[in-house]
Short mmCIF file of C-alpha atoms in Angstrom, two decimals:
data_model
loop_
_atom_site.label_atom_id
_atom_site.label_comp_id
_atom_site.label_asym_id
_atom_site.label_seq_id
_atom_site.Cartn_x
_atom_site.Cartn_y
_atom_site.Cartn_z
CA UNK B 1 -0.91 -53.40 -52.80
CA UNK B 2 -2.85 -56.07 -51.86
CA UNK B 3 -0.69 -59.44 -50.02
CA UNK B 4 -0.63 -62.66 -51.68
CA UNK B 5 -2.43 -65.20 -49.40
CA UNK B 6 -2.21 -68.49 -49.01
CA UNK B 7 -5.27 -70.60 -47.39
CA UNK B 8 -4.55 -73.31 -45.05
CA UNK B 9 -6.92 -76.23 -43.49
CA UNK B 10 -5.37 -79.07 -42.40
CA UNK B 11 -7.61 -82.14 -42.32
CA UNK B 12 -8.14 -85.22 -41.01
CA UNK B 13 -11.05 -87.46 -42.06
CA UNK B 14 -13.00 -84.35 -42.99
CA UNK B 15 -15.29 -85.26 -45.78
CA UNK B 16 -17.92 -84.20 -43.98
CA UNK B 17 -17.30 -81.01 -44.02
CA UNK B 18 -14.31 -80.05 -46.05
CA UNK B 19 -16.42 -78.97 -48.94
CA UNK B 20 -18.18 -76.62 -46.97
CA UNK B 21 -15.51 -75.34 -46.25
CA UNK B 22 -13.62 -75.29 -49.14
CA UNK B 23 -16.92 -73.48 -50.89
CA UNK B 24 -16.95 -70.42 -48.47
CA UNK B 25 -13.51 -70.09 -49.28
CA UNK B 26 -14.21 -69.60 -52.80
CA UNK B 27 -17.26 -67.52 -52.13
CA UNK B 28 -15.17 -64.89 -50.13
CA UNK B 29 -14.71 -61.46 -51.42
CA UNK B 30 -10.93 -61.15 -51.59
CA UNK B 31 -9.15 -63.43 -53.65
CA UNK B 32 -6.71 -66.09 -52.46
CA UNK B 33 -3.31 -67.03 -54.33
CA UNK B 34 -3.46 -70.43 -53.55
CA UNK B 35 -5.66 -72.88 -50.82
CA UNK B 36 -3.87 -75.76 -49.41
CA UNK B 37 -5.22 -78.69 -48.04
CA UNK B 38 -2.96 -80.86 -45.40
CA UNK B 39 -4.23 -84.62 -45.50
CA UNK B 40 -3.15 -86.19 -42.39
CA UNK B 41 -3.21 -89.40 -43.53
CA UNK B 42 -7.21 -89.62 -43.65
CA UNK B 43 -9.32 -92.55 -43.94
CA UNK B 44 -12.00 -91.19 -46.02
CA UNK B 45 -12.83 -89.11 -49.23
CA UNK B 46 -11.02 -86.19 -47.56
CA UNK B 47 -8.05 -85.82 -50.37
CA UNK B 48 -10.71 -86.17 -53.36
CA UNK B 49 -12.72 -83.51 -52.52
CA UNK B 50 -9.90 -81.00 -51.76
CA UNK B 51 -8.75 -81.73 -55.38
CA UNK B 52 -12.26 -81.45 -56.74
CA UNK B 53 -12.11 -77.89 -55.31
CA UNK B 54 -8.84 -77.31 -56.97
CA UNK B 55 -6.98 -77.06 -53.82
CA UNK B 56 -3.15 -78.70 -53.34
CA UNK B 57 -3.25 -80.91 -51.30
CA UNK B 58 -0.02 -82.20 -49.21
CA UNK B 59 -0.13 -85.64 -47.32
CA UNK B 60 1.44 -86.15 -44.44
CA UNK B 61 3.46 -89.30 -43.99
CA UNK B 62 1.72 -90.26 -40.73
CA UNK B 63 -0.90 -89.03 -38.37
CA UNK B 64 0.69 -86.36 -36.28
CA UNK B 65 -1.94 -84.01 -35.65
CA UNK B 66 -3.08 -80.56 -36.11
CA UNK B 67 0.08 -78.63 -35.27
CA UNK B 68 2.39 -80.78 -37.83
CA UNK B 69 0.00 -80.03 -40.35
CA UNK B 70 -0.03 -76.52 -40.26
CA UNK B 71 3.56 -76.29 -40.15
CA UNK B 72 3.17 -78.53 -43.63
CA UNK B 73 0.99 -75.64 -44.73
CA UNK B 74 3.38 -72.90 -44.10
CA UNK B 75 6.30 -74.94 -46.04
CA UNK B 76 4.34 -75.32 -49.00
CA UNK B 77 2.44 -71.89 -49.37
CA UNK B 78 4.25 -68.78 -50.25
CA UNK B 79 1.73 -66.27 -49.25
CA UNK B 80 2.83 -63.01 -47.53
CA UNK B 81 -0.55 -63.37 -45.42
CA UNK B 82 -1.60 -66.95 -43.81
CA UNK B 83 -5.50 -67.59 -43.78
CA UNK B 84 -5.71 -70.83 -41.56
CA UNK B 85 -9.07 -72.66 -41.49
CA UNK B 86 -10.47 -75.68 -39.54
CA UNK B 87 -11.64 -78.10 -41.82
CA UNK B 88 -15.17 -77.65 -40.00
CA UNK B 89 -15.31 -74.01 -40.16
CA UNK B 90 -17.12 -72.31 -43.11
CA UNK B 91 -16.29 -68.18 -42.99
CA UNK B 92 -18.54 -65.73 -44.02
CA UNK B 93 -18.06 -64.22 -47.34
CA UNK B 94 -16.36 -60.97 -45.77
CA UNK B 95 -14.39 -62.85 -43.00
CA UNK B 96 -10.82 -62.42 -45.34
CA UNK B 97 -11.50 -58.73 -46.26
CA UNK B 98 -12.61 -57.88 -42.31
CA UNK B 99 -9.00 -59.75 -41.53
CA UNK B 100 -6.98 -57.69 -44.31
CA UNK B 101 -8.67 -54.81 -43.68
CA UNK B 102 -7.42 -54.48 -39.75
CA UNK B 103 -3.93 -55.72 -41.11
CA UNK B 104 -3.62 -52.83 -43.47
CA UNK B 105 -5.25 -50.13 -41.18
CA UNK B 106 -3.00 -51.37 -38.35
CA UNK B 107 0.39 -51.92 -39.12
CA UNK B 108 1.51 -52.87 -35.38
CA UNK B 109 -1.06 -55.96 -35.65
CA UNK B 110 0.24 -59.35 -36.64
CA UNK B 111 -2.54 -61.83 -36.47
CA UNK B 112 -5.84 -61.04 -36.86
CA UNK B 113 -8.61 -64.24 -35.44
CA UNK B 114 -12.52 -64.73 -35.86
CA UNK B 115 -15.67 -65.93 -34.11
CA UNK B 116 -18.00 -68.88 -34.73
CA UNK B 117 -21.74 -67.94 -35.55
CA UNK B 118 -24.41 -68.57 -33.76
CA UNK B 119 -25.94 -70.48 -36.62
CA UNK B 120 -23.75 -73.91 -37.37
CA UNK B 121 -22.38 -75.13 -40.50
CA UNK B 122 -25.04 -78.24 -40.09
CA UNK B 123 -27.27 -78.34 -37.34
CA UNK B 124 -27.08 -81.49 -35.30
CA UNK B 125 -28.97 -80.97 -32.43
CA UNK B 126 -29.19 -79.22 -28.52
CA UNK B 127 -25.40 -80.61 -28.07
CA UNK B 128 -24.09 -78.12 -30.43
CA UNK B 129 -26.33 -75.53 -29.61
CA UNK B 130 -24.97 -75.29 -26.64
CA UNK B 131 -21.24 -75.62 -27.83
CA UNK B 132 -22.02 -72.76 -30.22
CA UNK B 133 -23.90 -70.44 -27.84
CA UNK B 134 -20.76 -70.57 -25.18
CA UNK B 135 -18.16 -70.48 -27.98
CA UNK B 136 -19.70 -67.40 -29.53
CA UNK B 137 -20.41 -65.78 -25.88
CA UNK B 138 -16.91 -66.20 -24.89
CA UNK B 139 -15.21 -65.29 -27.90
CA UNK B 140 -17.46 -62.20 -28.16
CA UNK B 141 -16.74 -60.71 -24.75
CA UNK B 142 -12.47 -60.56 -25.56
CA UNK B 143 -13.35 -59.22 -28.58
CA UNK B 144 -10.64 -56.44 -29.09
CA UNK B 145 -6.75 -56.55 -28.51
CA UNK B 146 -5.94 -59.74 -27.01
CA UNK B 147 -2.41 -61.84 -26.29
CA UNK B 148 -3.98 -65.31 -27.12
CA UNK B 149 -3.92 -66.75 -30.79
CA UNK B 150 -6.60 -69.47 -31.93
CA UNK B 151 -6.45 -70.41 -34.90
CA UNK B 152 -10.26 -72.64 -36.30
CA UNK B 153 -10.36 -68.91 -38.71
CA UNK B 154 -7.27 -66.79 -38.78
CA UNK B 155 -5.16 -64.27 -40.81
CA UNK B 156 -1.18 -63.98 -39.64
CA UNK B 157 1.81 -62.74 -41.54
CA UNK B 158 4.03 -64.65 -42.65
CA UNK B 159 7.06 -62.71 -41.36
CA UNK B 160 5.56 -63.89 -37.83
CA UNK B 161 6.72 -67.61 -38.12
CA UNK B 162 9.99 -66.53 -39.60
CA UNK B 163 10.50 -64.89 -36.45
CA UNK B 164 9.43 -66.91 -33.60
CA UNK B 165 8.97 -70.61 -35.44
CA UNK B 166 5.92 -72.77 -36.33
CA UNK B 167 3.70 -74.92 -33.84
CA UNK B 168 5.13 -76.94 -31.33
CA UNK B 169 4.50 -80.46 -33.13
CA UNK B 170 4.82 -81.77 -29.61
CA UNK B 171 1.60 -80.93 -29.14
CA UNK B 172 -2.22 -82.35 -30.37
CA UNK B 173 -3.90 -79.36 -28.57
CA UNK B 174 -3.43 -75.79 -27.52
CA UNK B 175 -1.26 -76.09 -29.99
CA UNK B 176 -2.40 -72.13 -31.65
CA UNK B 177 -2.36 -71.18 -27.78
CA UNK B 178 1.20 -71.39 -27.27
CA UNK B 179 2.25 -70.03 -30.87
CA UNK B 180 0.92 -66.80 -29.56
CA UNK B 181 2.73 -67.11 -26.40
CA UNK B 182 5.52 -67.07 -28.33
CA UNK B 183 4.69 -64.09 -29.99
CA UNK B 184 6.97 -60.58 -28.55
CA UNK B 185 4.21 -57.47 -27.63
CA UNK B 186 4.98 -55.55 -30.56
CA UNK B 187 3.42 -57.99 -32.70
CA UNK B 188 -0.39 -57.22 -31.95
CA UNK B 189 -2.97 -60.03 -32.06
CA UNK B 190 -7.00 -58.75 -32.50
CA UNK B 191 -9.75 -61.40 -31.99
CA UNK B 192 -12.63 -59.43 -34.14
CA UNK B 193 -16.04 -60.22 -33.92
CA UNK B 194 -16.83 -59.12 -37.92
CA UNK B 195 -14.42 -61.83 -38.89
CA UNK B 196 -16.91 -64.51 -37.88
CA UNK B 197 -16.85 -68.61 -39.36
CA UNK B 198 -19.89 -71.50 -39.50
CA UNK B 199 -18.28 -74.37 -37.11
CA UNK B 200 -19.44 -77.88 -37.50
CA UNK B 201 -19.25 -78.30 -33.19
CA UNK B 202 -19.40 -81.56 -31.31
CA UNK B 203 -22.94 -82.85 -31.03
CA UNK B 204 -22.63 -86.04 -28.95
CA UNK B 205 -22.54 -85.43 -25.42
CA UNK B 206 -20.15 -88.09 -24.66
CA UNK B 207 -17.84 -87.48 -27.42
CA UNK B 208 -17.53 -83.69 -26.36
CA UNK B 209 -17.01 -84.61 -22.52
CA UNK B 210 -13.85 -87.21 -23.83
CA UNK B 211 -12.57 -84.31 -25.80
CA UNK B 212 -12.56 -81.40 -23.20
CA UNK B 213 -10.82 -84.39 -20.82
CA UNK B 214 -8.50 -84.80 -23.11
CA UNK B 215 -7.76 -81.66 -23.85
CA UNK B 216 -7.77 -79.49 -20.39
CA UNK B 217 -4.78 -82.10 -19.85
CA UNK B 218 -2.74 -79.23 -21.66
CA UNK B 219 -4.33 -76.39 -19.40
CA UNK B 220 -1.67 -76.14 -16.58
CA UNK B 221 1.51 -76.82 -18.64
CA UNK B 222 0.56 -73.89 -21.34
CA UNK B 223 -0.72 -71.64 -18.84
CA UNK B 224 2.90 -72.13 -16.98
CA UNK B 225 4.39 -71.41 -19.79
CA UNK B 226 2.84 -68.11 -20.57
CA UNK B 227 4.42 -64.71 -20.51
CA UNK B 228 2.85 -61.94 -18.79
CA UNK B 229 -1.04 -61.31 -18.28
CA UNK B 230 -3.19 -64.73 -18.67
CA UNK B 231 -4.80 -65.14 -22.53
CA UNK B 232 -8.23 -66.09 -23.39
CA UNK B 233 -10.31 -67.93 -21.05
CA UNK B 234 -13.47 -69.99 -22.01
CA UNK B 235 -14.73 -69.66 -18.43
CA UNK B 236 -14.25 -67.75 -15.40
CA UNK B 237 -12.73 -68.82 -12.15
CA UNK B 238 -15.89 -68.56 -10.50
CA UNK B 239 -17.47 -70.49 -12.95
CA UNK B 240 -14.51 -73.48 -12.53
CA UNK B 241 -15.05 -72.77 -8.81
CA UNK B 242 -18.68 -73.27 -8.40
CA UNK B 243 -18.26 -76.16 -11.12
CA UNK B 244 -15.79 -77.36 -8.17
CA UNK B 245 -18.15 -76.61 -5.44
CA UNK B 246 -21.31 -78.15 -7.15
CA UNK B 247 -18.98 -81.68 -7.32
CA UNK B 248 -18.05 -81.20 -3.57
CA UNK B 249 -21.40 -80.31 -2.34
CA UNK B 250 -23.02 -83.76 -4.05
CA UNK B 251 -21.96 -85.97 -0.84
CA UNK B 252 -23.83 -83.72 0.95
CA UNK B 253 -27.32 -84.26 -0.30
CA UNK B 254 -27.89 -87.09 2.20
CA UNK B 255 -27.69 -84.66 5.19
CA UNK B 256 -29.07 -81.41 2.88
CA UNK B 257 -30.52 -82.00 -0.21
CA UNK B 258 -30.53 -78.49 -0.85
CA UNK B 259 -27.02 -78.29 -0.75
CA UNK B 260 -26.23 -79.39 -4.08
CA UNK B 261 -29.18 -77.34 -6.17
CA UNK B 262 -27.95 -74.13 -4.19
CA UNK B 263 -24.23 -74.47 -5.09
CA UNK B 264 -25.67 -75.18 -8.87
CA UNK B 265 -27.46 -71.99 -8.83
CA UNK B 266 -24.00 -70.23 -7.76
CA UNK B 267 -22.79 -72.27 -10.50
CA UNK B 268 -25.29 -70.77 -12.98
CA UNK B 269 -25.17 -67.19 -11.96
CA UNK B 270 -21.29 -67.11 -11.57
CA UNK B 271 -21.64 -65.31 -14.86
CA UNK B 272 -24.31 -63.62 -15.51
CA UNK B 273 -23.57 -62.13 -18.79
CA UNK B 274 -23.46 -65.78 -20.41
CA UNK B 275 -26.98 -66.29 -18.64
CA UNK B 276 -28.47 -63.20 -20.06
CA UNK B 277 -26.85 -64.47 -23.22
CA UNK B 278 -28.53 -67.61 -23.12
CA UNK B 279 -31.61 -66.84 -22.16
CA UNK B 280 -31.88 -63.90 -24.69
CA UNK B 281 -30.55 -66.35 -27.80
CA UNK B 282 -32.34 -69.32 -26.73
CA UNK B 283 -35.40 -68.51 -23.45
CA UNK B 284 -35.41 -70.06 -20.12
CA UNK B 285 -36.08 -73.34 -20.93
CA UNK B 286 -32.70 -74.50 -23.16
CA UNK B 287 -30.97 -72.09 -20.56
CA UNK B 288 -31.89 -75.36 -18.10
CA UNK B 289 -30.61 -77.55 -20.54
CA UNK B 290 -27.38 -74.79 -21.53
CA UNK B 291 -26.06 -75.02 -18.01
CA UNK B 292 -26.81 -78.58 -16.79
CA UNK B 293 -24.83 -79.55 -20.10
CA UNK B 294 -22.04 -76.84 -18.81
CA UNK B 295 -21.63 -77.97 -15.62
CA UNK B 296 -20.74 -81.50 -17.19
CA UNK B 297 -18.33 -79.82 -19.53
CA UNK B 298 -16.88 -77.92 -16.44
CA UNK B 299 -16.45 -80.84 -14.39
CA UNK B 300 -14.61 -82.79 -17.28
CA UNK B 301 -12.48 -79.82 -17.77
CA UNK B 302 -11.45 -79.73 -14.04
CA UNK B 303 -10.96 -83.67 -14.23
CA UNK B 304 -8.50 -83.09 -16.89
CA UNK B 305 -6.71 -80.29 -15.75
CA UNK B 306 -5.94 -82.73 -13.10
CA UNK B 307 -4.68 -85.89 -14.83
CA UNK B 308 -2.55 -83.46 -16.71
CA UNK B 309 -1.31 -81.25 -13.50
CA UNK B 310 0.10 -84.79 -11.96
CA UNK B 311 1.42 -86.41 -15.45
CA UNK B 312 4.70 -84.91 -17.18
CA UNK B 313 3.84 -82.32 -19.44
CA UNK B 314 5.10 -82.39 -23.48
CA UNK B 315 6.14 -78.80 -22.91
CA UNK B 316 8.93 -80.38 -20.68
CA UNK B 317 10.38 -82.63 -23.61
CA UNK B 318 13.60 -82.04 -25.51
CA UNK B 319 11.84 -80.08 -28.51
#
């Protein structure tokens, strides 16, 4: 028999891209008992269009960010299987059946979780290129069996939040992250690269550096609080390291000016696969581009993770 499911995007201010979204939902090949849109408390056409799709859409009282939402979404579906979708993420026609599929054929597997494409939901420029090219490189090389959940395209079962609780509404990111920390072994987690999305990515260079600040604030406390082997990492610890090295080495261009371009070329070869990725998708000349962007990224992902190493972590709060 085939599981009821129950599709859920929260949303916030997502007019943009919410009927995208809500369209490739109705375009996939396995059909959905109900799609539920969570409005937190959005500023724009966001609740209109998810009714002009037909969806139900619950507002939340307040803004309190992604994880509240979803746990809005699991109250109000009653789906044996949860399909949770970013508002900006459009999945491919087959991305449900590839997710049902792997649930049926193996029973010990709980939550089943997707790639972007390489090809975005609207194309906005070389910012998102590049945020698209490293998100699909990394996701693609844990393909498999993994420990970490992430949730932007996602199939769980139900029974899983009965057993170990919804999302930490403490938290505005890594918020998916910890749910699967949560989760015992038996419950097996596959990130499969068939089950694939469209992403509407950051495309402003400035925006995207604020956000991975922001966010890598979370980095530390989560990865303290994990169980066992580490998840899912976007980068390597070389990569982080030369990032590191490349900062430290920049004083040092007034006595050798080589000394920063040789500790960037560390930087860019720290992993070569994503090089070979790059420069196969996209030819030498974005790869320039791909990795001076990166190192920026890096840098404001090593920033954060130190603000948020030195300030009390939310993890650490009465729940």
């Amino acid at each position: 028999m085939r599981p009821d499911v129950s599709v859920i995007v929260p949303a916030f201010d997502s007019a943009q891209t919410l009927g995208a979204c809500l369209a490739a939902v109705r375009a996939q090949r396995e059909p959905v008992a109900e799609v539920i849109v969570v409005d937190d408390c959005s500023t724009d056409g966001t609740r209109e269009i998810a009714r002009a799709f037909g969806a139900t859409v619950v507002e939340q009282p307040e803004n309190r960010g992604p994880a509240a939402a979803r746990n809005a979404g699991i109250r109000a579906s009653r789906g044996d299987v949860l399909f949770f979708l970013d508002a900006d993420c459009a999945p491919e026609p087959d991305a449900l059946a590839v997710a049902l599929r792997i649930l049926r054929d193996e029973p010990d597997v709980a939550c089943v979780h997707g790639i972007y494409s390489l090809r975005p939901l609207f194309d906005d420029g070389p910012v998102e290129a590049y945020r698209l090219l490293h998100g699909h490189y990394w996701r693609l090389k844990h393909a498999g069996r993994v420990r970490t959940t992430l949730f932007a395209v996602c199939a769980i079962r139900r029974s899983v939040f009965d057993e170990v609780g919804g999302f930490d509404e403490r938290l505005r990111a890594s918020e998916d992250v910890e749910v699967g920390d949560r989760m015992p072994a038996r419950l097996g987690i596959v990130l499969s690269p068939a089950m694939v999305c469209r992403h509407d990515d950051d495309s402003r260079l400035l925006a995207l550096l604020r956000k991975q600040f922001r966010r890598s604030q979370l980095l530390l406390p989560v990865a303290r609080h994990e169980r066992g082997p580490a998840g899912i990492r976007a980068n390597s610890l070389a990569t982080v390291g030369l990032a590191g090295l490349t900062a430290l080495a920049l004083p040092l261009a007034a006595f050798w000016a080589w000394a920063p371009l040789l500790a960037f070329l560390g930087f860019v070869v720290a992993d070569p696969g994503l090089l070979r990725f790059v420069v196969r998708h996209r030819g030498p000349a974005f790869a320039v581009y791909f990795f001076a962007v990166h190192l920026l990224v890096v840098w404001s992902v090593l920033a954060g993770a130190l603000v948020g190493a030195l300030r009390p972590s939310p993890l650490l709060e009465p729940a």
